Short mmCIF file of C-alpha atoms in Angstrom, two decimals:
data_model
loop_
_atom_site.label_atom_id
_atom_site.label_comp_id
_atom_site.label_asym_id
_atom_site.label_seq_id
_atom_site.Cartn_x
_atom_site.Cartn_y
_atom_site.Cartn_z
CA UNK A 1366 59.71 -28.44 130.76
CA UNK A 1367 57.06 -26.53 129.22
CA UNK A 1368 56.27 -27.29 125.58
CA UNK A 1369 57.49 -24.73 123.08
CA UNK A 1370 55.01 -22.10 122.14
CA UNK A 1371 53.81 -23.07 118.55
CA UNK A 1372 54.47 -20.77 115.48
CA UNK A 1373 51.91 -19.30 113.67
CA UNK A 1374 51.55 -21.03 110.35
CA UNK A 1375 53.84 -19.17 107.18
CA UNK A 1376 50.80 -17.80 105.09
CA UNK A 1377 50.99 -18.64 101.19
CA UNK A 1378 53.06 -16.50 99.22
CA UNK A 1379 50.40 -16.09 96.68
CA UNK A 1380 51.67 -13.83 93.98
CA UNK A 1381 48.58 -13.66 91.05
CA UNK A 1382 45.28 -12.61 91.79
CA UNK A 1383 42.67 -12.98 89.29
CA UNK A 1384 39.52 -10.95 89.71
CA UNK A 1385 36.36 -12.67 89.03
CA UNK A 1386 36.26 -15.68 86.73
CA UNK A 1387 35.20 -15.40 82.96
CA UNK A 1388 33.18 -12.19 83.96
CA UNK A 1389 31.93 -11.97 80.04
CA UNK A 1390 29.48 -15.51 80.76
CA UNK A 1391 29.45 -14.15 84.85
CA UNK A 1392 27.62 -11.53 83.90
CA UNK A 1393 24.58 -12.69 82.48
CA UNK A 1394 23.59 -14.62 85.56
CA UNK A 1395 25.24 -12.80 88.98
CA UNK A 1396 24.49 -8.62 89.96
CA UNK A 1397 25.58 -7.35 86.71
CA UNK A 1398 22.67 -9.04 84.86
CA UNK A 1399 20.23 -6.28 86.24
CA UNK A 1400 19.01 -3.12 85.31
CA UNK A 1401 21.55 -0.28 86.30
CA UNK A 1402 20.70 1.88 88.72
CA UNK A 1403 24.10 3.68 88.94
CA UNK A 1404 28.13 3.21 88.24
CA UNK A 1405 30.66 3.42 91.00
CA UNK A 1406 32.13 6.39 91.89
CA UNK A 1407 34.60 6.96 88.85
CA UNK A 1408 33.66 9.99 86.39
CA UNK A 1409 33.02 8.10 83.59
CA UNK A 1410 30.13 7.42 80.72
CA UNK A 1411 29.17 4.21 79.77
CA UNK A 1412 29.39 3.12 76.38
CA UNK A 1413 25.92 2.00 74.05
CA UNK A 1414 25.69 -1.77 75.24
CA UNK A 1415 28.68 -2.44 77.81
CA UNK A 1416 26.76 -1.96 80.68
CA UNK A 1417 27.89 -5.39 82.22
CA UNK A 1418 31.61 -4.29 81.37
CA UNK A 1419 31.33 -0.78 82.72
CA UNK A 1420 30.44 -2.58 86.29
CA UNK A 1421 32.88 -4.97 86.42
CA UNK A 1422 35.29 -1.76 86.20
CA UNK A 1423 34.14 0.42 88.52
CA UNK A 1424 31.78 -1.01 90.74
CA UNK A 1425 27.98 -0.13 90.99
CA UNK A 1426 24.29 -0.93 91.87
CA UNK A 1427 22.01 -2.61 90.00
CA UNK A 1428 18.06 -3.22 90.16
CA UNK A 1429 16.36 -6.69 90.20
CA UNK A 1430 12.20 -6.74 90.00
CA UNK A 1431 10.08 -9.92 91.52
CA UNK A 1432 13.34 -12.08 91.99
CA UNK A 1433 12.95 -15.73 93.38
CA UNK A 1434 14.59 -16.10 96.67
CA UNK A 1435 17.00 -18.79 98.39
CA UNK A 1436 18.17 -19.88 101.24
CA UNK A 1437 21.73 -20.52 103.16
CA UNK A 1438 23.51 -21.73 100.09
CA UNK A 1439 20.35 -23.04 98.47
CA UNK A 1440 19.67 -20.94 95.05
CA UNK A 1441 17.25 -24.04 93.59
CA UNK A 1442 14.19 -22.32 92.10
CA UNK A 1443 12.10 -24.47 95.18
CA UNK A 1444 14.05 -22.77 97.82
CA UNK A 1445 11.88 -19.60 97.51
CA UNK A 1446 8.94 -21.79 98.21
CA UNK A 1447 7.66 -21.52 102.01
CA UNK A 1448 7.39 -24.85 103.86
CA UNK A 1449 4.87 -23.64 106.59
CA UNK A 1450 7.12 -23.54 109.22
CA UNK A 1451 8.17 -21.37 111.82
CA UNK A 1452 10.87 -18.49 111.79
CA UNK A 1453 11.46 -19.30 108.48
CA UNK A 1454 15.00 -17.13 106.80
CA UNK A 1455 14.90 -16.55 103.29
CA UNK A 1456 18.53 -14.86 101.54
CA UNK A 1457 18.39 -11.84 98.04
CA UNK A 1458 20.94 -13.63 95.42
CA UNK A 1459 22.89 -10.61 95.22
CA UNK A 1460 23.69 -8.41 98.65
CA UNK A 1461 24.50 -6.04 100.02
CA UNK A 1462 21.10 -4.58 99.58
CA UNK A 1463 20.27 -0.74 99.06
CA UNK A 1464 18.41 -0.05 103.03
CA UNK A 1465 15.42 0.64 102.08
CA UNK A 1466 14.69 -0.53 98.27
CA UNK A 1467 13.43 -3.86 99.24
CA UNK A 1468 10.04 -4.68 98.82
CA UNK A 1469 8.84 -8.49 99.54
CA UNK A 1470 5.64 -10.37 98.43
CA UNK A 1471 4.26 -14.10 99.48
CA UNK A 1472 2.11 -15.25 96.62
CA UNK A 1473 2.24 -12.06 94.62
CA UNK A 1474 1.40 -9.80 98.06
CA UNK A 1475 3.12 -7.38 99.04
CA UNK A 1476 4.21 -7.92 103.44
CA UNK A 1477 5.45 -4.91 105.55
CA UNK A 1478 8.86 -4.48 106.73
CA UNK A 1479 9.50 -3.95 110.45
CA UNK A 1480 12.53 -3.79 112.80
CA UNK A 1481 11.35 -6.66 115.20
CA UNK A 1482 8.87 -8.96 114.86
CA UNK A 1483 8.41 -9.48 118.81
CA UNK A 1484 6.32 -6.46 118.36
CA UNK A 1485 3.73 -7.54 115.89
CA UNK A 1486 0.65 -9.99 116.53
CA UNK A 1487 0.39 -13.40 115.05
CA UNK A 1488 -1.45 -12.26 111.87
CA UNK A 1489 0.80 -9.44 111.23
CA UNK A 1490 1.98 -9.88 107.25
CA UNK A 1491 5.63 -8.63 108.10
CA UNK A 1492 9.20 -9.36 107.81
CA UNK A 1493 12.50 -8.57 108.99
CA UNK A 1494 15.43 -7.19 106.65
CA UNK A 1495 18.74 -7.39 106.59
CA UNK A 1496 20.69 -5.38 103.89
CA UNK A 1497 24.10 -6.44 104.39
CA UNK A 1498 23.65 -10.19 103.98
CA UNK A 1499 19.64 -9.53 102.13
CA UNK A 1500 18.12 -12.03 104.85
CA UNK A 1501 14.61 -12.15 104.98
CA UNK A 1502 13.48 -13.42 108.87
CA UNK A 1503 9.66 -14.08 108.83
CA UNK A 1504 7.69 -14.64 111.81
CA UNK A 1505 6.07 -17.94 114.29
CA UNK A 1506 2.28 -17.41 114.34
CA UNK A 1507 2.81 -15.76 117.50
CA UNK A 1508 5.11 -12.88 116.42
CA UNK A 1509 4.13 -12.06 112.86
CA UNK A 1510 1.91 -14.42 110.25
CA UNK A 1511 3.71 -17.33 108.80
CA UNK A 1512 3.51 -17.41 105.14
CA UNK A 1513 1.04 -20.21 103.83
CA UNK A 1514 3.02 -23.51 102.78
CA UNK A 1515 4.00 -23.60 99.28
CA UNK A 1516 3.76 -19.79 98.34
CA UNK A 1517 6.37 -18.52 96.51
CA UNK A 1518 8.51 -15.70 97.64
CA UNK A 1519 10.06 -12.74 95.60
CA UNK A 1520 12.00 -9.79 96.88
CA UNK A 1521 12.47 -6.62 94.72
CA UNK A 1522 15.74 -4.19 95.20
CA UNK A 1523 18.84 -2.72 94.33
CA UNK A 1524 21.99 -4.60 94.25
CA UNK A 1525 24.85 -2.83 95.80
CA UNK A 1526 26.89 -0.63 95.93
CA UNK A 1527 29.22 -3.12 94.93
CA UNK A 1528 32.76 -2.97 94.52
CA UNK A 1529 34.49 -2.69 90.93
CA UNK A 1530 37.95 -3.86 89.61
CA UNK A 1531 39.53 -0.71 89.68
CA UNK A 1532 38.68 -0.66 93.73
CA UNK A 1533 39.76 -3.69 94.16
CA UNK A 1534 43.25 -3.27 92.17
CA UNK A 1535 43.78 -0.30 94.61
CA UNK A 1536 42.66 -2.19 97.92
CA UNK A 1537 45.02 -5.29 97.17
CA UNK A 1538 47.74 -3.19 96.15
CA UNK A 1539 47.76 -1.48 99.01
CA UNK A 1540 47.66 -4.58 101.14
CA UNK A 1541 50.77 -6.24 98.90
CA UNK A 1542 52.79 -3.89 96.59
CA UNK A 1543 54.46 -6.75 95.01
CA UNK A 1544 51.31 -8.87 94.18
CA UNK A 1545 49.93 -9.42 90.42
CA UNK A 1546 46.45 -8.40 90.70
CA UNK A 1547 45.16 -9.66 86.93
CA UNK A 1548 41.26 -8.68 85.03
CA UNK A 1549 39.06 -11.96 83.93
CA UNK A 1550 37.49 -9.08 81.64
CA UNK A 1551 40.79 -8.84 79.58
CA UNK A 1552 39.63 -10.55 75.93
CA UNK A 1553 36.53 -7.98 76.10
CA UNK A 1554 37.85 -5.00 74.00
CA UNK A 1555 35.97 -2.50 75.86
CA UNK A 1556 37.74 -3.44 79.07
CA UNK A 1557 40.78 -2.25 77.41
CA UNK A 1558 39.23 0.66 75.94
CA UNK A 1559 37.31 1.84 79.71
CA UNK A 1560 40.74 1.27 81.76
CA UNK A 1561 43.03 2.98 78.64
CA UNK A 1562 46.18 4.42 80.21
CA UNK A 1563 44.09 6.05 83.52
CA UNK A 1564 43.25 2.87 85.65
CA UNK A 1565 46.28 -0.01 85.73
CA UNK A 1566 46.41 -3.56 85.86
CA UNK A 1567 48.81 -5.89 86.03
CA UNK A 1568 47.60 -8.56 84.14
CA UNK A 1569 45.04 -9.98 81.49
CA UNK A 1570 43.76 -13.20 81.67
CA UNK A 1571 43.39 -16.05 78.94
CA UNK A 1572 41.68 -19.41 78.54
CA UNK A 1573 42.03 -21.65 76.00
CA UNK A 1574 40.70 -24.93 75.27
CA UNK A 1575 40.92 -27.08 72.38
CA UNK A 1576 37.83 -29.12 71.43
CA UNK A 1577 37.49 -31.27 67.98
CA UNK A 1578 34.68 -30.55 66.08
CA UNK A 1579 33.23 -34.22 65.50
CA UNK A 1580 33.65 -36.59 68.51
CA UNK A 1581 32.23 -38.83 66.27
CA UNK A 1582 35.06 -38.34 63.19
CA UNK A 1583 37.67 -41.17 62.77
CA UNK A 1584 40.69 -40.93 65.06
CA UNK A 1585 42.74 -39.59 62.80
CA UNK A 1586 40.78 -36.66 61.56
CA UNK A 1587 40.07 -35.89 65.19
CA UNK A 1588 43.77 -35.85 66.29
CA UNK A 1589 44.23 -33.14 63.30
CA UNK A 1590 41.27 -31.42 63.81
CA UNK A 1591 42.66 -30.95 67.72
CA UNK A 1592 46.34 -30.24 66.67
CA UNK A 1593 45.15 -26.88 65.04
CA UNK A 1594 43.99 -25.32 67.61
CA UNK A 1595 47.37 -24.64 69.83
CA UNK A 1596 48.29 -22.49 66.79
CA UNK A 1597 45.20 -20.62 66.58
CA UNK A 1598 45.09 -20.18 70.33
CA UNK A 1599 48.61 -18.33 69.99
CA UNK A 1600 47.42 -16.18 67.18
CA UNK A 1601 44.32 -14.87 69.35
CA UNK A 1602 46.96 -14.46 72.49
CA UNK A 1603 49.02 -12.52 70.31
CA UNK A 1604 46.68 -10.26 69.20
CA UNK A 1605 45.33 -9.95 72.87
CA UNK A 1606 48.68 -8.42 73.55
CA UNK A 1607 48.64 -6.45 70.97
CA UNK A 1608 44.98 -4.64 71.75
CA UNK A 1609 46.52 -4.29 75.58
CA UNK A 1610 49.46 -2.64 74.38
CA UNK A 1611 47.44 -0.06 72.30
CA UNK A 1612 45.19 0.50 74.53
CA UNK A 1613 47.32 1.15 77.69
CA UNK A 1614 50.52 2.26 76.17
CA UNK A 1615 52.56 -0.60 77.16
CA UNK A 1616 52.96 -4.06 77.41
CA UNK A 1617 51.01 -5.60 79.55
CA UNK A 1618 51.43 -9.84 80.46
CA UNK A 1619 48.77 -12.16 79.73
CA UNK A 1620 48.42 -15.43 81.82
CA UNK A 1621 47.01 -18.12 80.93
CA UNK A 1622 44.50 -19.56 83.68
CA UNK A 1623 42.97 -22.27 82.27
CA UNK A 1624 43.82 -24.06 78.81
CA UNK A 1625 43.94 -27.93 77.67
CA UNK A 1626 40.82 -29.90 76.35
CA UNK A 1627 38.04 -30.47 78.62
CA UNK A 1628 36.95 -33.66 80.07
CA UNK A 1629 33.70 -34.52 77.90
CA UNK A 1630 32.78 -35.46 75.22
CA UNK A 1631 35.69 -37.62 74.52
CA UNK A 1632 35.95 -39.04 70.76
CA UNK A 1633 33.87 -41.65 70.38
CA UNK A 1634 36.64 -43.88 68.84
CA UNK A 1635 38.81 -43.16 72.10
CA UNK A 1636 36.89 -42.23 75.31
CA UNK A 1637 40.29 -42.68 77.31
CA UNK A 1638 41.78 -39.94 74.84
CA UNK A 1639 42.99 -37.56 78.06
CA UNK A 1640 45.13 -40.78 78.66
CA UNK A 1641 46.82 -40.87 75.42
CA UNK A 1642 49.93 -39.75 73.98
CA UNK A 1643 48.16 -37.74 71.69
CA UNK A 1644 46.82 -35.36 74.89
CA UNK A 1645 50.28 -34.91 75.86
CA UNK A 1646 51.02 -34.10 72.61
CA UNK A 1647 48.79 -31.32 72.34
CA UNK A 1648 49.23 -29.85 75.90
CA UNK A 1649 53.03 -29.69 75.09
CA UNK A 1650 51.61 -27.65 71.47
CA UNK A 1651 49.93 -25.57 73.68
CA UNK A 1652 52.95 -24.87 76.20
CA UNK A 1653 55.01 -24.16 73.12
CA UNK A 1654 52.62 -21.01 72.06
CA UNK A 1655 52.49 -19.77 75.66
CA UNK A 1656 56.73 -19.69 75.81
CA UNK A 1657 56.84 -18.27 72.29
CA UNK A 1658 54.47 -15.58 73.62
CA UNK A 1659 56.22 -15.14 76.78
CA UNK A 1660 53.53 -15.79 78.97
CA UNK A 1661 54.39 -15.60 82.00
CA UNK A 1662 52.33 -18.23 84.37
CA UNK A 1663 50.44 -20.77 82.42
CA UNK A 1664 48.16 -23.28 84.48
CA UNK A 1665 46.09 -26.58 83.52
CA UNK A 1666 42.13 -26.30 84.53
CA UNK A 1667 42.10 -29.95 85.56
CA UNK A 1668 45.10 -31.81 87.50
CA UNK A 1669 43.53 -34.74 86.67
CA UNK A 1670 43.60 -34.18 83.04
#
């Protein structure tokens, strides 16, 4: 007999979504650390000084000016360094790229864009572009110049458009009704104030971890200093909620995505202290503000811890 046809595999019934990851420390270092160039397409001012906030909202495009580049995977500050090779591919950080607004330099000069380099001679200072992916293709000595070993590369352009949360609520909405799409953005005030009671969410999100303030303190003052902070973490959730509420007319669920006390430093007097009753102690302190607050989904950063 034939063998039975195989069924597809039963996809995850995923039901949170958070978008972005601690976007407040994200965006000094990722395409919202650059100058803006212009906000999505949402009819909105930006406020004095939330520029990074404003484009985690709604989207935008951003400028970046002499910008090392990398390669596959590879954003180490020698990977925009030539190695004298052939048909060498260099990556942007942050595509898509604005067609167009690129402008690349080898050692500080400035090399010409062109749409294939099987056209150009072997000393031909030229490049190919690619905006959606921002990959750089340079030539072999026989089809354009290949940049001297050890020069540095930069690339100059604008960042986007790129997408914002309030495209992306609507997008995953539309492709599952019933998930929890949640903002990383939520303990920033003027994410509440920007989506006010116009653009919804479902959810805010909320880390917590507990860290003692001497690892070098006696045991005992170190298990009290830790104890406190389940307490304190329940009194900043609280009030979380409460700038939420005002802010969007209603109440809206936090979840907690990471909380618990990271792996290092340890106390000195107890480096196997994640091991201890006195962890379990304080993760169970912890769980005790996030039912008293009815949180609704609560999850540990580490397994392991």
């Amino acid at each position: 007999a034939p063998p039975a046809p195989q069924r597809p595999p039963t996809p995850y019934r995923l039901t949170y979504f958070e978008v972005g990851n601690e976007q407040q420390v994200a965006a000094e270092e990722a395409w919202r650390a650059g100058k803006l160039v212009a906000l999505g397409p949402h009819d909105v001012a930006c406020p004095r000084g939330q520029v990074p906030t404003c484009l985690y909202v709604f989207g935008g495009t951003t400028r970046f000016v002499h910008q090392h580049v990398g390669t596959f995977a590879n954003e180490l500050p020698w990977a925009s360094r030539s190695t004298g090779r052939p048909n060498q591919r260099f990556f942007a950080y942050y595509p898509p790229v604005v067609p167009g607004s690129e402008l690349v330099e080898v050692a500080g000069r400035r090399w010409q864009p062109v749409a294939d380099l099987h056209a150009v001679g072997r000393r031909a200072h030229v490049y190919t572009f690619t905006p959606s992916d921002g990959a750089i293709a340079f030539g072999n000595g026989v089809h354009g110049a290949i940049p001297p070993a050890g020069s540095r590369i930069t690339v100059s352009y604008d960042s986007g458009p790129h997408g914002g949360f309030v495209e992306y609520y609507a997008a995953m909405k539309q492709a599952d009704p019933s998930a929890h799409v949640c903002a990383s953005d939520g303990t920033n005030r003027a994410f509440l104030a920007l989506m006010g009671r116009r653009h919804p969410y479902d959810c805010l999100e909320f880390h917590a971890y507990a860290t003692a303030r001497d690892t070098g303190a006696p045991l005992g003052v170190y298990e009290r200093d830790l104890m406190a902070f389940p307490a304190r973490e329940g009194q900043a959730l609280a009030e979380l909620q409460r700038a939420a509420a005002r802010a969007s007319g209603r109440a809206v669920p936090v979840v907690v995505t990471e909380y618990g006390q990271p792996v290092a430093p340890m106390p000195v007097a107890d480096r196997h202290f994640l091991l201890s009753l006195d962890e379990g102690l304080l993760v169970a302190a912890q769980l005790r503000q996030w039912i008293l607050h009815d949180v609704p989904l609560a999850e540990k950063y580490l397994l392991v811890s």
